[in-house]
Coordinates of N, CA and C in Angstrom, one line a residue:
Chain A
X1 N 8.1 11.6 -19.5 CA 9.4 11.1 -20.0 C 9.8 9.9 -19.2
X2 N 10.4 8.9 -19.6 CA 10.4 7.6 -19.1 C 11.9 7.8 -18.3
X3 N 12.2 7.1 -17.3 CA 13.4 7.7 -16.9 C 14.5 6.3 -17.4
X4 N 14.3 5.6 -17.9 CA 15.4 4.9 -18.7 C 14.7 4.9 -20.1
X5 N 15.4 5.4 -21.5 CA 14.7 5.3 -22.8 C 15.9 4.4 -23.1
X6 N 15.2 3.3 -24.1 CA 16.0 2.6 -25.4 C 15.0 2.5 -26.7
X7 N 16.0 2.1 -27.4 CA 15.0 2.0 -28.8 C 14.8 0.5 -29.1
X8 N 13.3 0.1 -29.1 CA 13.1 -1.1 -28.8 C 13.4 -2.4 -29.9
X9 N 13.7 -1.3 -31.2 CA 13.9 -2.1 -32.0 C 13.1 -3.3 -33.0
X10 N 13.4 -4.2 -33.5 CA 14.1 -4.6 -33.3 C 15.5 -4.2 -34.8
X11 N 16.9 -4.6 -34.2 CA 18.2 -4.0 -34.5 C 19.2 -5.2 -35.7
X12 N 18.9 -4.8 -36.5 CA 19.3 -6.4 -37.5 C 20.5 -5.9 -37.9
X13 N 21.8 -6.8 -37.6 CA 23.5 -6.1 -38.1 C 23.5 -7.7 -38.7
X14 N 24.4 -7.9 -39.9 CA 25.2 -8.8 -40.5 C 25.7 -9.7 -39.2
X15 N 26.2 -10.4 -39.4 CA 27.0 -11.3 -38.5 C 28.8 -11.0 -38.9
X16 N 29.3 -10.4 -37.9 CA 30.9 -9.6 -37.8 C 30.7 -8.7 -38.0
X17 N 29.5 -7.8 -38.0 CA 29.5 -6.2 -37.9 C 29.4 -5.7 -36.2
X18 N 29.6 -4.6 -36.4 CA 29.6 -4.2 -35.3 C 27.7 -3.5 -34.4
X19 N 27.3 -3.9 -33.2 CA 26.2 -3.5 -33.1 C 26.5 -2.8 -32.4
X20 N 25.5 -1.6 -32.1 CA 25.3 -0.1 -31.4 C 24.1 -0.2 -30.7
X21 N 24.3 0.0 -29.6 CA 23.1 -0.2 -28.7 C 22.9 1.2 -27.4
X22 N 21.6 1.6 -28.3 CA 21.5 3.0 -26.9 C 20.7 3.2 -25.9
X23 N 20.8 4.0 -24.9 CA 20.4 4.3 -24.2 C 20.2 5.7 -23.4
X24 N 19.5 6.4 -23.1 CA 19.5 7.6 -22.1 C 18.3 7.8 -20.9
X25 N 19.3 8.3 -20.0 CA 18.4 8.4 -19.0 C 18.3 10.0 -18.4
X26 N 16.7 9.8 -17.4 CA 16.5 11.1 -17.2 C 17.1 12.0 -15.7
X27 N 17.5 10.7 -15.1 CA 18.1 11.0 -13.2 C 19.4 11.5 -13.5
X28 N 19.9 12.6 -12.9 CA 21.4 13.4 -13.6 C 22.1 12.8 -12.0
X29 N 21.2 12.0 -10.9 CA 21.7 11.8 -10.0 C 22.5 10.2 -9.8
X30 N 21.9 9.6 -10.9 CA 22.4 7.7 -11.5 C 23.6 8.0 -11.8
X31 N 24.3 6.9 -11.1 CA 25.8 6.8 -10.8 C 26.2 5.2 -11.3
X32 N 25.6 4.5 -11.2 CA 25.7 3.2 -11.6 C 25.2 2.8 -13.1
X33 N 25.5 2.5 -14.1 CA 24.5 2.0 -15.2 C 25.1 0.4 -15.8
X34 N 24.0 0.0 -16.2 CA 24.6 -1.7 -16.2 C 23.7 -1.9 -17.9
X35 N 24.2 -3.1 -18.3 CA 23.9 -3.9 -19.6 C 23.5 -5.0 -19.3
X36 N 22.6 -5.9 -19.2 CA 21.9 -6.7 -19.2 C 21.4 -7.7 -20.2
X37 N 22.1 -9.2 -20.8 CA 21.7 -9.4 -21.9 C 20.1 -10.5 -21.8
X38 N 19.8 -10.6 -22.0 CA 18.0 -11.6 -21.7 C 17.6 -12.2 -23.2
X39 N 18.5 -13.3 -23.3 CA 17.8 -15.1 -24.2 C 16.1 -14.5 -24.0
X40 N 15.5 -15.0 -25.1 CA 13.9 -15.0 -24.9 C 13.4 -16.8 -23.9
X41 N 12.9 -15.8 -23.2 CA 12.3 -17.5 -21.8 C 13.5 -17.5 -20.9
X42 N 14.4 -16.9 -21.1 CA 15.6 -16.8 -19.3 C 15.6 -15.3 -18.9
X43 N 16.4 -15.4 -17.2 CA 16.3 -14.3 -16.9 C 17.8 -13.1 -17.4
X44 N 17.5 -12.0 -16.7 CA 18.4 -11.5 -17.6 C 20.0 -11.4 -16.9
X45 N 20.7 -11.3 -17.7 CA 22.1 -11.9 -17.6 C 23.2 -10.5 -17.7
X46 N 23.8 -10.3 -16.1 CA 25.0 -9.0 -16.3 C 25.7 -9.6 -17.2
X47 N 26.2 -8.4 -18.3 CA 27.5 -8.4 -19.2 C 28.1 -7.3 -18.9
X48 N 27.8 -5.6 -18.6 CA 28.5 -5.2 -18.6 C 28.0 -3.8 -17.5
X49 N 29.3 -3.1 -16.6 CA 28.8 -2.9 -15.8 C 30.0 -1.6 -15.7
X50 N 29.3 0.2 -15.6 CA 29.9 1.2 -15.8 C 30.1 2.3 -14.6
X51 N 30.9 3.1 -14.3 CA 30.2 4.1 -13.5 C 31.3 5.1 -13.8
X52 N 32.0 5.4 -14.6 CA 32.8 6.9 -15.1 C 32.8 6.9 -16.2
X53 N 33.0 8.2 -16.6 CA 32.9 8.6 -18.1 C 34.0 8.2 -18.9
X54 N 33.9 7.5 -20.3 CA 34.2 7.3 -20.9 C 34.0 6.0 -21.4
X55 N 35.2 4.8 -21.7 CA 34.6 3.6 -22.4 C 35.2 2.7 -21.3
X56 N 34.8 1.2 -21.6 CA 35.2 0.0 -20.7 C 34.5 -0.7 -21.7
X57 N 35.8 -2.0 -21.9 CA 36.0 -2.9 -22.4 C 36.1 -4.1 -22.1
X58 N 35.6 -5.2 -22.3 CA 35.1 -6.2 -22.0 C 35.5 -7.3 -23.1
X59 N 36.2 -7.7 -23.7 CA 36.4 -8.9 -24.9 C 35.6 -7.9 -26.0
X60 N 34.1 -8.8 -26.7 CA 33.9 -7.9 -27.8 C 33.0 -6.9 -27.2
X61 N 32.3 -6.9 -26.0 CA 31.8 -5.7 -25.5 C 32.5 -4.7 -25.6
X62 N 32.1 -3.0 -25.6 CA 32.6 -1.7 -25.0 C 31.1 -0.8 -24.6
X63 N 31.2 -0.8 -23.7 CA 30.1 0.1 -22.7 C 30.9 2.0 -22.9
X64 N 30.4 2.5 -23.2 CA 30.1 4.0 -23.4 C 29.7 5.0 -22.5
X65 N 30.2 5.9 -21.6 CA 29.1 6.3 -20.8 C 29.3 7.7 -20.9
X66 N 28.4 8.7 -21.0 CA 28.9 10.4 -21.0 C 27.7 11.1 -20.1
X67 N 28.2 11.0 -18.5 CA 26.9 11.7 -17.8 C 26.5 13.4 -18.0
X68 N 27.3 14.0 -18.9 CA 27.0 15.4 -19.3 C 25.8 15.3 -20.3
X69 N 25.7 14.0 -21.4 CA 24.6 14.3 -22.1 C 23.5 12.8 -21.4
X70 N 23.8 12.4 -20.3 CA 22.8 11.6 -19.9 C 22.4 9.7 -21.3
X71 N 23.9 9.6 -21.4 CA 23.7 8.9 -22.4 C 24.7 7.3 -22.3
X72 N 24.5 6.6 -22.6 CA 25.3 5.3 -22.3 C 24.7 4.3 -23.5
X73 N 25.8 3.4 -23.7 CA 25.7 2.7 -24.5 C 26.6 1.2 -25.0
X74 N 26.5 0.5 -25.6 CA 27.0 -0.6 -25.9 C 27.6 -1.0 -27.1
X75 N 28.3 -1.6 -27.3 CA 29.1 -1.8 -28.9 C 29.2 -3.0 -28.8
X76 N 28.8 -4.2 -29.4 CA 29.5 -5.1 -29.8 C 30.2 -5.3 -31.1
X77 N 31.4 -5.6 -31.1 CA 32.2 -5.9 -31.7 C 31.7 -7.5 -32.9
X78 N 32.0 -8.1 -34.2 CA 32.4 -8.8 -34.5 C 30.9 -9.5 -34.0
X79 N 29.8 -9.0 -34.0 CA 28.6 -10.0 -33.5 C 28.5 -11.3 -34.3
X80 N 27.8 -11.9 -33.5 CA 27.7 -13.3 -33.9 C 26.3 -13.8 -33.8
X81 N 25.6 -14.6 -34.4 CA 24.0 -15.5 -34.4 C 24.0 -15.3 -32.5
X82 N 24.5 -15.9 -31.9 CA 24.6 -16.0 -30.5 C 24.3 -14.6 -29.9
X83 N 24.6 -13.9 -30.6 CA 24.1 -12.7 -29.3 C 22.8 -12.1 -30.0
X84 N 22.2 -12.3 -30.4 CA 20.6 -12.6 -30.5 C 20.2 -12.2 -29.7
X85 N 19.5 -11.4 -28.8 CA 18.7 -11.4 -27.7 C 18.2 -10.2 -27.6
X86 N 17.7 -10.0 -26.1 CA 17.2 -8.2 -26.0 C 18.4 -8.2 -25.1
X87 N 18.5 -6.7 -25.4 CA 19.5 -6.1 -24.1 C 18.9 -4.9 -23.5
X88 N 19.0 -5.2 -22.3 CA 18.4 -4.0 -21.6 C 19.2 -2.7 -20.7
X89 N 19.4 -2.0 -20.8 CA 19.9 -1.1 -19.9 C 19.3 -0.9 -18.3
X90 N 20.4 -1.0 -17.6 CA 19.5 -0.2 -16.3 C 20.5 0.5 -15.8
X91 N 19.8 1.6 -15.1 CA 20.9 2.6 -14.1 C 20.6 2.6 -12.5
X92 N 20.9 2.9 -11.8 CA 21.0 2.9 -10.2 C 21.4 4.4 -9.8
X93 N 20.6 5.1 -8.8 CA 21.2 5.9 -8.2 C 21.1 5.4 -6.2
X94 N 22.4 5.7 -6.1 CA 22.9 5.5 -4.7 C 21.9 5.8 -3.7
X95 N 21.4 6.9 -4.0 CA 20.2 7.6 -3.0 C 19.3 6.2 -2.9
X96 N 18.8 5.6 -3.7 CA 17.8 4.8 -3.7 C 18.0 3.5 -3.5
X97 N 19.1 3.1 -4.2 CA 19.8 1.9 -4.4 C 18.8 0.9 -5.4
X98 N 17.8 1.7 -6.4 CA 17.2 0.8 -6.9 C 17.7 1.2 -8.7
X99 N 17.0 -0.2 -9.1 CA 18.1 -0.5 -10.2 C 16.8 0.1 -11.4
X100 N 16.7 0.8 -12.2 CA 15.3 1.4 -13.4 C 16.1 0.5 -14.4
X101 N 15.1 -0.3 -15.2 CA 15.1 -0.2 -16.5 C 14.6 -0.2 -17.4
X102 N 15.2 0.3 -18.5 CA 14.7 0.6 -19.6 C 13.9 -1.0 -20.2
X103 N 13.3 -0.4 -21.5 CA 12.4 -1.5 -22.3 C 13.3 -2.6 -23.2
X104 N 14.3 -2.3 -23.4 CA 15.2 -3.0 -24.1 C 15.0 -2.9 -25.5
X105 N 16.4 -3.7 -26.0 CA 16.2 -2.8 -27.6 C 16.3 -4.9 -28.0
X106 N 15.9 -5.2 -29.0 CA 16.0 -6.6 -29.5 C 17.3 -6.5 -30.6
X107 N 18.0 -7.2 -30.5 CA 19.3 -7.6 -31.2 C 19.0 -8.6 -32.2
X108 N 18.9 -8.7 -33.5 CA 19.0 -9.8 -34.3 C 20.2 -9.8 -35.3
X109 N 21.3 -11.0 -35.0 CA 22.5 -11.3 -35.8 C 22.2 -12.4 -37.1
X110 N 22.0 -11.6 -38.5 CA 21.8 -12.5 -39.3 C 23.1 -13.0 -40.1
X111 N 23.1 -14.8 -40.7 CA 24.6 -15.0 -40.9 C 24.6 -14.6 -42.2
Chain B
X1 N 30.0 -14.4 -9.3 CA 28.3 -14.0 -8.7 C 27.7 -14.6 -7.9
X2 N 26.9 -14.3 -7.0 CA 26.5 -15.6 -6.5 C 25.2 -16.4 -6.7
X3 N 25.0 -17.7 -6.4 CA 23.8 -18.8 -7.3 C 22.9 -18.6 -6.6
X4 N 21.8 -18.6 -7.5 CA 20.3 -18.1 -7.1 C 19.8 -18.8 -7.9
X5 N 19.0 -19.8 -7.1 CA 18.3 -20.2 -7.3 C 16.4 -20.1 -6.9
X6 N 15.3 -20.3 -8.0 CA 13.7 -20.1 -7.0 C 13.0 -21.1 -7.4
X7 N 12.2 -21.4 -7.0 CA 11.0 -22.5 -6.9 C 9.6 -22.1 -6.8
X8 N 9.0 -22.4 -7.8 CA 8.8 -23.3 -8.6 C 9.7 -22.3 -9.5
X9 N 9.9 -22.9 -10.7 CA 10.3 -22.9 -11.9 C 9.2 -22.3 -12.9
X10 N 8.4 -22.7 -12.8 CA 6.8 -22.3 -13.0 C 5.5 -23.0 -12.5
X11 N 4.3 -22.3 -12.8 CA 3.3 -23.1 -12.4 C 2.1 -22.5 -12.8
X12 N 1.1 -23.3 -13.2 CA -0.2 -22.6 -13.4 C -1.3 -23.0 -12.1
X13 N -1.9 -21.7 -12.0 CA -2.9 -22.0 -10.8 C -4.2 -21.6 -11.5
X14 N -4.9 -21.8 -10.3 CA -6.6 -21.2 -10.5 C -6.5 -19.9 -9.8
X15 N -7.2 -19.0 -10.6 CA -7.9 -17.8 -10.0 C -8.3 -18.0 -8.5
X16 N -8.2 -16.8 -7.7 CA -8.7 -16.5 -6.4 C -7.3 -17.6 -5.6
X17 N -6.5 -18.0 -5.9 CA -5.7 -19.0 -5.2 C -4.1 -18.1 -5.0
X18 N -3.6 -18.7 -4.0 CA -1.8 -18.0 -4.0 C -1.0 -19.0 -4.0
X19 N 0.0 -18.6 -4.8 CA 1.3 -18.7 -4.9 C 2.6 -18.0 -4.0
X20 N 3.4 -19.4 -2.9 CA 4.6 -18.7 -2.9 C 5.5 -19.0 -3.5
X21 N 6.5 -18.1 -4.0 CA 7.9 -18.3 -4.9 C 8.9 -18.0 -4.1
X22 N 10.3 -19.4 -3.6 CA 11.4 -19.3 -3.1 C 12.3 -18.6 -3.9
X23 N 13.2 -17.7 -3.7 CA 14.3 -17.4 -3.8 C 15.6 -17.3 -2.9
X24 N 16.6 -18.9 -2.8 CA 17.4 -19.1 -2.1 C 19.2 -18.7 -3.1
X25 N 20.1 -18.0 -2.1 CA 21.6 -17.7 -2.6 C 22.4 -18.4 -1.8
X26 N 23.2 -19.0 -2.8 CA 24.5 -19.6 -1.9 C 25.2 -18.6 -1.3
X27 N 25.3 -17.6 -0.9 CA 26.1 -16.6 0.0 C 25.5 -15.8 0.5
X28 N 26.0 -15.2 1.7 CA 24.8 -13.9 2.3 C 24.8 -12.8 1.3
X29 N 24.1 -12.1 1.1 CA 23.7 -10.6 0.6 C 23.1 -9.8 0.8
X30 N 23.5 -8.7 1.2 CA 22.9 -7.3 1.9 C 21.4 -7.4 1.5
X31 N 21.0 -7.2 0.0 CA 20.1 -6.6 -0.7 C 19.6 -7.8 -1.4
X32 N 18.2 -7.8 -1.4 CA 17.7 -8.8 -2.1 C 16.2 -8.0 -2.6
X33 N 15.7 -9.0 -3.9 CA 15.1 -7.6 -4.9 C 13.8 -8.7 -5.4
X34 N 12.4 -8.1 -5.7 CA 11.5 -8.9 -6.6 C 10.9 -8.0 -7.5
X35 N 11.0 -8.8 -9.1 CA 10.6 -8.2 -10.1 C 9.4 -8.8 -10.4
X36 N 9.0 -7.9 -11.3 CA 8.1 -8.9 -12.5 C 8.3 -8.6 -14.0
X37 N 8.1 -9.6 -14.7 CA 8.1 -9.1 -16.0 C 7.1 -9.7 -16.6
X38 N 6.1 -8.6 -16.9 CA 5.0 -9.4 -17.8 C 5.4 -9.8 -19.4
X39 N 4.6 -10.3 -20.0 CA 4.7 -10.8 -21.6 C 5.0 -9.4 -22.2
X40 N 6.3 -9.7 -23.2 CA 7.1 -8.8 -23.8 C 7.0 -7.4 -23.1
X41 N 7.4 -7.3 -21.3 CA 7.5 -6.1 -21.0 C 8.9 -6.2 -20.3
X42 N 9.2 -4.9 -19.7 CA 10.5 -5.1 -19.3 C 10.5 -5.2 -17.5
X43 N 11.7 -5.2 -16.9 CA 11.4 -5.7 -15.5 C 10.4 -4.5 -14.4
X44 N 9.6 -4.7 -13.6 CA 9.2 -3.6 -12.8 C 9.7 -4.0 -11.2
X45 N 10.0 -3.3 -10.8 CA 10.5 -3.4 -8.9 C 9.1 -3.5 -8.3
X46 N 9.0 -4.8 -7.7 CA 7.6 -5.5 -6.6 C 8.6 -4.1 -5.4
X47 N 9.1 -4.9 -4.7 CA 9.6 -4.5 -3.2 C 11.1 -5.1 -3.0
X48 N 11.7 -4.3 -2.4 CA 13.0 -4.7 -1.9 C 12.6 -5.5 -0.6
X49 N 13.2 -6.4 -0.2 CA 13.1 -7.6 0.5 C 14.4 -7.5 1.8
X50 N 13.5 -6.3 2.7 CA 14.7 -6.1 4.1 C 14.9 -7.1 4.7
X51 N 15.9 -7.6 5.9 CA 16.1 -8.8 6.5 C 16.0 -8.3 7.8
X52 N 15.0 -8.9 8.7 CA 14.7 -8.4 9.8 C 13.8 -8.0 9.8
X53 N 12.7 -7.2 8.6 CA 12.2 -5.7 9.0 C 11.2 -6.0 7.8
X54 N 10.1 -5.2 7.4 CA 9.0 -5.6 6.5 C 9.5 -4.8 5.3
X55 N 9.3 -5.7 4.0 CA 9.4 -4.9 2.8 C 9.1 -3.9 2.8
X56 N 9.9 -3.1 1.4 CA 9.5 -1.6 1.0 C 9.3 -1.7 -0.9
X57 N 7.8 -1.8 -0.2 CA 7.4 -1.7 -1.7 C 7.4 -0.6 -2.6
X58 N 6.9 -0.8 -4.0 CA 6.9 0.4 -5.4 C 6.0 0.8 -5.0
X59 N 5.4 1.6 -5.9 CA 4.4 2.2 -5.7 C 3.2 1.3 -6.8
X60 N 2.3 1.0 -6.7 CA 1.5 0.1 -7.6 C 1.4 -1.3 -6.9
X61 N 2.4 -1.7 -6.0 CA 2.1 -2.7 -5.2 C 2.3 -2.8 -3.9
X62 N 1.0 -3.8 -3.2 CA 0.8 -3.6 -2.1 C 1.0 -5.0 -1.0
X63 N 1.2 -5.0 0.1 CA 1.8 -6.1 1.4 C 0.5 -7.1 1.1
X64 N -0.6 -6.6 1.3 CA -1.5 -7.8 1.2 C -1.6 -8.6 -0.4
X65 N -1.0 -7.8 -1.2 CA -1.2 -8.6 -2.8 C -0.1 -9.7 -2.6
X66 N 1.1 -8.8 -2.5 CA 2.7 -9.4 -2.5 C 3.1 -9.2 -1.1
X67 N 2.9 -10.1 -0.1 CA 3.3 -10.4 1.1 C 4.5 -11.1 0.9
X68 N 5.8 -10.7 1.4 CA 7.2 -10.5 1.1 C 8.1 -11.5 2.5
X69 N 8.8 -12.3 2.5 CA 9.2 -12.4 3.5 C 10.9 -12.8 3.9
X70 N 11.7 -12.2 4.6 CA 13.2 -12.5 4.4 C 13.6 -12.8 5.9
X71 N 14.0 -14.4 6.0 CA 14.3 -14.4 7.5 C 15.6 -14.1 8.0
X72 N 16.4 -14.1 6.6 CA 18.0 -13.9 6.9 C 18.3 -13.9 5.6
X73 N 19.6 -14.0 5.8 CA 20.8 -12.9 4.1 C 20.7 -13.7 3.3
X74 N 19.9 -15.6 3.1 CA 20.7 -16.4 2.1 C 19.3 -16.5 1.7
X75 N 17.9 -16.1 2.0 CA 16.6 -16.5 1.7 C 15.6 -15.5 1.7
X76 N 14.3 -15.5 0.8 CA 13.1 -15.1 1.1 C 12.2 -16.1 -0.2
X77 N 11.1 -14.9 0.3 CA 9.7 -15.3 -0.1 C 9.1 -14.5 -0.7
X78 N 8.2 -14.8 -2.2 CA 7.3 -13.7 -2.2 C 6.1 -14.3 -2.7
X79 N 4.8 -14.2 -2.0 CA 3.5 -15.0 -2.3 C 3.0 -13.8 -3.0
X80 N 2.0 -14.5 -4.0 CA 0.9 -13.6 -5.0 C -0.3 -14.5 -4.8
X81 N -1.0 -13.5 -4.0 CA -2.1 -13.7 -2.9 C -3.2 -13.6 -4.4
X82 N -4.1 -14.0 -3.7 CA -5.8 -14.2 -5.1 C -5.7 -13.7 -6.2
X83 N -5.0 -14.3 -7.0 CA -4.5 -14.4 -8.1 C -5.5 -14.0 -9.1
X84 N -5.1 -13.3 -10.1 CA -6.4 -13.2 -11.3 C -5.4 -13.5 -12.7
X85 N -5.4 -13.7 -13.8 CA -5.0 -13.4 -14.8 C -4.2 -12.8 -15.0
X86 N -4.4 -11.3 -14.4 CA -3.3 -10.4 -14.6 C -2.2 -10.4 -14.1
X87 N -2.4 -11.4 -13.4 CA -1.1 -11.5 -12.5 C 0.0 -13.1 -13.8
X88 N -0.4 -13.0 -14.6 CA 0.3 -13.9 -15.1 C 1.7 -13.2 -15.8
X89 N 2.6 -14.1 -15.3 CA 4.3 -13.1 -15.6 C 5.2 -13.8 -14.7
X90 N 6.2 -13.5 -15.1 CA 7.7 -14.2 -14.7 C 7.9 -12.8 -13.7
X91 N 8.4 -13.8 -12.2 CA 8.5 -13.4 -11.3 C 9.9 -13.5 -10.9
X92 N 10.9 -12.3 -10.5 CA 12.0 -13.1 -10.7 C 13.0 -11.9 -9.3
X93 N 13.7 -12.8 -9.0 CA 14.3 -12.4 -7.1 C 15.7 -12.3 -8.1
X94 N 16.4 -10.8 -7.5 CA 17.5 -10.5 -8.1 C 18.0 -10.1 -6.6
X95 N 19.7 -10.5 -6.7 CA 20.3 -9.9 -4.9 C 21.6 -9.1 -5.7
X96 N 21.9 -8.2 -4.6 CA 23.3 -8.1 -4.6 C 23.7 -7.3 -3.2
X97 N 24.8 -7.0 -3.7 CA 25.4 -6.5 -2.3 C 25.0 -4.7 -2.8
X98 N 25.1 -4.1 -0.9 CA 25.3 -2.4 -0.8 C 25.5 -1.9 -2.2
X99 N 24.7 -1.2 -3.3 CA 25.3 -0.2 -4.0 C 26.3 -0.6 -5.7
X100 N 26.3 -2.3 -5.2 CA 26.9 -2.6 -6.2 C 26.0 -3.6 -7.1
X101 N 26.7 -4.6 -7.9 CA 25.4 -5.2 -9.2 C 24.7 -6.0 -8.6
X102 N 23.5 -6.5 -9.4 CA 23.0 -7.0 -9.0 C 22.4 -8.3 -10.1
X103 N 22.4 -9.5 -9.3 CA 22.1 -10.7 -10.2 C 20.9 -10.9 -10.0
X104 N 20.6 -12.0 -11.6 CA 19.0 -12.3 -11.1 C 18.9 -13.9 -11.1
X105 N 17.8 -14.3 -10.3 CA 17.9 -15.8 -10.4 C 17.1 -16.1 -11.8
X106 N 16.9 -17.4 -12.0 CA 16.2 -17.8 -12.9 C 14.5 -17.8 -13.4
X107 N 14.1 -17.2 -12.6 CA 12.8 -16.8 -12.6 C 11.4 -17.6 -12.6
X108 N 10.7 -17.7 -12.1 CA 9.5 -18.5 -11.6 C 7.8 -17.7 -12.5
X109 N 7.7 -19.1 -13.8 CA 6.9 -18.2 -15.1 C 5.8 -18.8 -14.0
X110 N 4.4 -17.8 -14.4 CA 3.3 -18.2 -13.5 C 2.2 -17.5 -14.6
X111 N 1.3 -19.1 -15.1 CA 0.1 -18.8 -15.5 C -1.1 -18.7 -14.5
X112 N -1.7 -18.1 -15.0 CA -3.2 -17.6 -13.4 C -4.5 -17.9 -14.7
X113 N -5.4 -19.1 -14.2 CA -6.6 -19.2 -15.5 C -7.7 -18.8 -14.7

């Protein structure tokens, strides 16, 4: 079992729908989990960044997190051509201080 | 955040040859990090890059491949010693502070023929 899973996708929403982006991991001990967005050819880019249960909000981001079922996730709101990219998940546990991530899921916004 | 910048930007070499890749921050930072990412793969952890003290590498890589170096909180180094092919991938130095996020610089693409 991989200890960060996404579904690689790729994930095709209309343009102003809303996208859903998941993730689960396998460390019950990860305390930190982050969103990461990555343009194809740049590096990858913090958007959004969690560590209690429930939601956080960001403009059209909302990050999701429920460490009972080991699950986290991303919503964009109102997508647009521009958020095009892969997004990747990562989590952190404190013990280690090292950041896992997942494969990423590819995002395509068609107009 | 703070700016991170690395050098080269990219580069192609010849087989059997090394490459080092700067990664400089405009501010100090506890923690400083090197990845790789091969073609359509996602990132893997080289070594954490201690200041003072000799990296602590992953498992799969080793000091003589990726010889690591951090002389203080705003800089390091990471060379990719006799290079083959496989070693072709975006190399990329992410910092942050104790526990908390962590940024990545812009990454240094490296073909190996």
């Amino acid at each position: 079992q991989k200890e960060v899973e996404q579904n690689s996708g790729p994930l095709s929403v209309p343009e102003g729908a809303i996208a859903s982006l998941n993730c689960t991991y396998s460390d019950r001990g990860s305390q930190s989990f982050f969103w990461y967005r990555q343009y194809s050819g740049k590096s990858p880019e913090l958007i959004m960044s969690i560590y209690s249960n429930g939601d956080k909000e960001d403009g059209r981001f909302t990050a999701q997190l429920n460490k009972a079922s080991q699950y986290v996730s991303l919503l964009i709101r109102d997508s647009q051509p521009s958020d095009s990219a892969t997004y990747l998940c990562a989590v952190k546990n404190y013990n280690t201080d090292k950041l896992i991530f997942g494969t990423g899921t590819r995002l395509q916004v068609f107009p | 955040s703070a700016v991170i910048s690395q050098k080269p930007s990219r580069d192609i070499c010849q087989r059997g040859t090394s490459l080092t890749i700067q990664c400089q921050v405009d501010s100090q930072v506890t923690m400083m990090f090197w990845y790789r990412q091969q073609p359509g793969q996602s990132l893997t952890l080289i070594a954490t890059a201690n200041q003072g003290s000799e990296a602590t590498y992953e498992s799969g890589f080793v000091i003589d491949k990726f010889p690591i170096s951090r002389p203080n909180l705003t800089f390091s180094t990471l060379t990719v010693s006799n290079m083959s092919p496989e070693d072709s991938s975006i190399y990329l130095c992410s910092v942050g502070q104790l526990y908390n996020e962590q940024f990545f610089g812009p990454g240094t693409r490296l073909t190996v023929l």
